[in-house]
Amino acid sequence: METPTPYNKRVYLDNAATTPMDERVFEAMKPLLITHFGNPSSIHAEGRKAKSILEQSRKTIASLLKVSASEIIFTSGGTEADNTAIRMSVKSLGVKNIITSPIEHHAVLHTIEELEQEGVIKMHLLNVDSKGKINAAELEEKVSVLPHCLVSLMHGNNEIGTINDIAAIGNICKQYNALFHTDTVQTMGHFPMDFNTLNIDFAAGSAHKFNGPKGVGFLYVAKKNKIAPMLTGGGQERGHRAGTENIAGIAGMAKALDLSIAELEKDKVKIENLKAQLKQELINHFEGIEFMGDTENALYTVLNVSFPPILPSDLFLFQLDLHGISVSAGSACASGANQGSHVLQAIGAKHDRNYIRFSFGKFNEAEELKIVIDRIYKIFQEQQS
Ligand SMILES: Cc1ncc(COP(=O)(O)O)c(C=O)c1O
């Protein structure tokens, strides 16, 4: 092993949790916080300027997704976008059955569970295999018999990276007249999106997952779906979402998505190489490691690794943090205060392992991976001595 690097050089490999802001996004946002600070609902010059920035941002995002500007509703992030799609399709579109999977983000799962507890819908969970994949035949079987149905299945899983074929799911939904909501929070800005060719009714995006600001996102709502606002008390967003718009955040998000899509191929190659390199280095240095999720078809940004158990999960994460490595951990068991990961539990992951999610971004560099390997090696040695 090489000479250790001081721990004050931290390595951030938690980009699925959030990404650092691109400086070009920050530059685009600055004048909107200080100079063009108007409220887009005001009719004076400052207000009109803010309104034009708002609508330009909407057009930019819509054209990147190949949809109409009127199909984009700005929200406070992915959670609000998911909530709006699910709650409002029940309230406004008469949904009575929701088909989903046990590995969805809690913004989806908890919302559906709550609606079921309120007695307004029935929830139907699909099975997932050990890689987190659904079975299209099971989906079709359920969709074909359930009336007034919404299917909510994410594009890319945030914990294990498994990807759903949203084109195929959309086709099944269309065939049986079901609505389709997909959480695209982990894929937006990382995969080309053409919603015009996909049968999708709702899709959620969040700026902080593609090097934009936190606390801002959007919901794509296909034109034919007329939904009431989830937040009431103002006519903003053409009556779809009350509340003064986060203009700087929205413009920053539009800039971030524009940059992400323009530079997608370049960034993707870089990140794919980083993931492949870390994977190989881990195989070279640690015996008995395994990779979680669908390793054949996964997010190129996420690598979920199962390590032999050297420490309880939370202590392993703590050690990594102490050694200057920022990652996420999950465990497959729910014990005491530790609720574990519902995703790892759902795919039947072994209980006696340490699971670490490494997630990469465009600002990571290959040298950082060597540091990570050195430090994890050191933690293993310390535990084994
Ligand atoms: C798949 C997925 N959906 C939804 C969210 C929530 O997004 P936000 O943090 O913008 O509310 C996240 C964030 O971790 C996510 O990974």
PDB file of C-alpha atoms and ligand atoms in Angstrom, residues 16-17 76-80 82 105 107 154 156 158 183 185-186 206 208-209, ligand 1:
ATOM      1  CA  ALA A  16     -26.715   9.836  -4.923  1.00  0.00           C
ATOM      2  CA  ALA A  17     -27.491  11.672  -1.655  1.00  0.00           C
ATOM      3  CA  SER A  76     -39.535  22.113  -3.725  1.00  0.00           C
ATOM      4  CA  GLY A  77     -37.809  18.902  -4.834  1.00  0.00           C
ATOM      5  CA  GLY A  78     -38.300  15.246  -5.639  1.00  0.00           C
ATOM      6  CA  THR A  79     -40.325  14.453  -2.525  1.00  0.00           C
ATOM      7  CA  GLU A  80     -42.955  17.083  -3.293  1.00  0.00           C
ATOM      8  CA  ASP A  82     -43.665  12.385  -6.021  1.00  0.00           C
ATOM      9  CA  HIS A 105     -38.030   5.757  -2.327  1.00  0.00           C
ATOM     10  CA  ALA A 107     -41.369   9.670  -0.829  1.00  0.00           C
ATOM     11  CA  MET A 154     -38.859   4.391 -10.234  1.00  0.00           C
ATOM     12  CA  GLY A 156     -33.153   4.063 -11.232  1.00  0.00           C
ATOM     13  CA  ASN A 158     -31.041   5.187  -5.347  1.00  0.00           C
ATOM     14  CA  ASP A 183     -39.485   8.729  -9.969  1.00  0.00           C
ATOM     15  CA  VAL A 185     -34.767  11.656  -9.424  1.00  0.00           C
ATOM     16  CA  GLN A 186     -31.624   9.504  -9.819  1.00  0.00           C
ATOM     17  CA  SER A 206     -34.712  17.093  -8.249  1.00  0.00           C
ATOM     18  CA  HIS A 208     -29.540  18.714  -6.282  1.00  0.00           C
ATOM     19  CA  LYS A 209     -28.973  15.287  -7.850  1.00  0.00           C
TER      20      LYS A 209
HETATM   21  C1  LIG B   1     -35.121   8.132  -5.871  1.00  0.00           C
HETATM   22  C2  LIG B   1     -35.360   9.363  -5.061  1.00  0.00           C
HETATM   23  N1  LIG B   1     -36.593   9.896  -5.026  1.00  0.00           N
HETATM   24  C3  LIG B   1     -36.860  11.001  -4.331  1.00  0.00           C
HETATM   25  C4  LIG B   1     -35.877  11.635  -3.601  1.00  0.00           C
HETATM   26  C5  LIG B   1     -36.231  12.875  -2.842  1.00  0.00           C
HETATM   27  O1  LIG B   1     -35.767  14.010  -3.512  1.00  0.00           O
HETATM   28  P1  LIG B   1     -35.582  15.416  -2.723  1.00  0.00           P
HETATM   29  O2  LIG B   1     -34.365  15.249  -1.873  1.00  0.00           O
HETATM   30  O3  LIG B   1     -35.382  16.419  -3.804  1.00  0.00           O
HETATM   31  O4  LIG B   1     -36.827  15.658  -1.957  1.00  0.00           O
HETATM   32  C6  LIG B   1     -34.587  11.110  -3.593  1.00  0.00           C
HETATM   33  C7  LIG B   1     -33.525  11.728  -2.768  1.00  0.00           C
HETATM   34  O5  LIG B   1     -32.705  11.065  -2.180  1.00  0.00           O
HETATM   35  C8  LIG B   1     -34.308   9.942  -4.348  1.00  0.00           C
HETATM   36  O6  LIG B   1     -33.099   9.401  -4.383  1.00  0.00           O
END
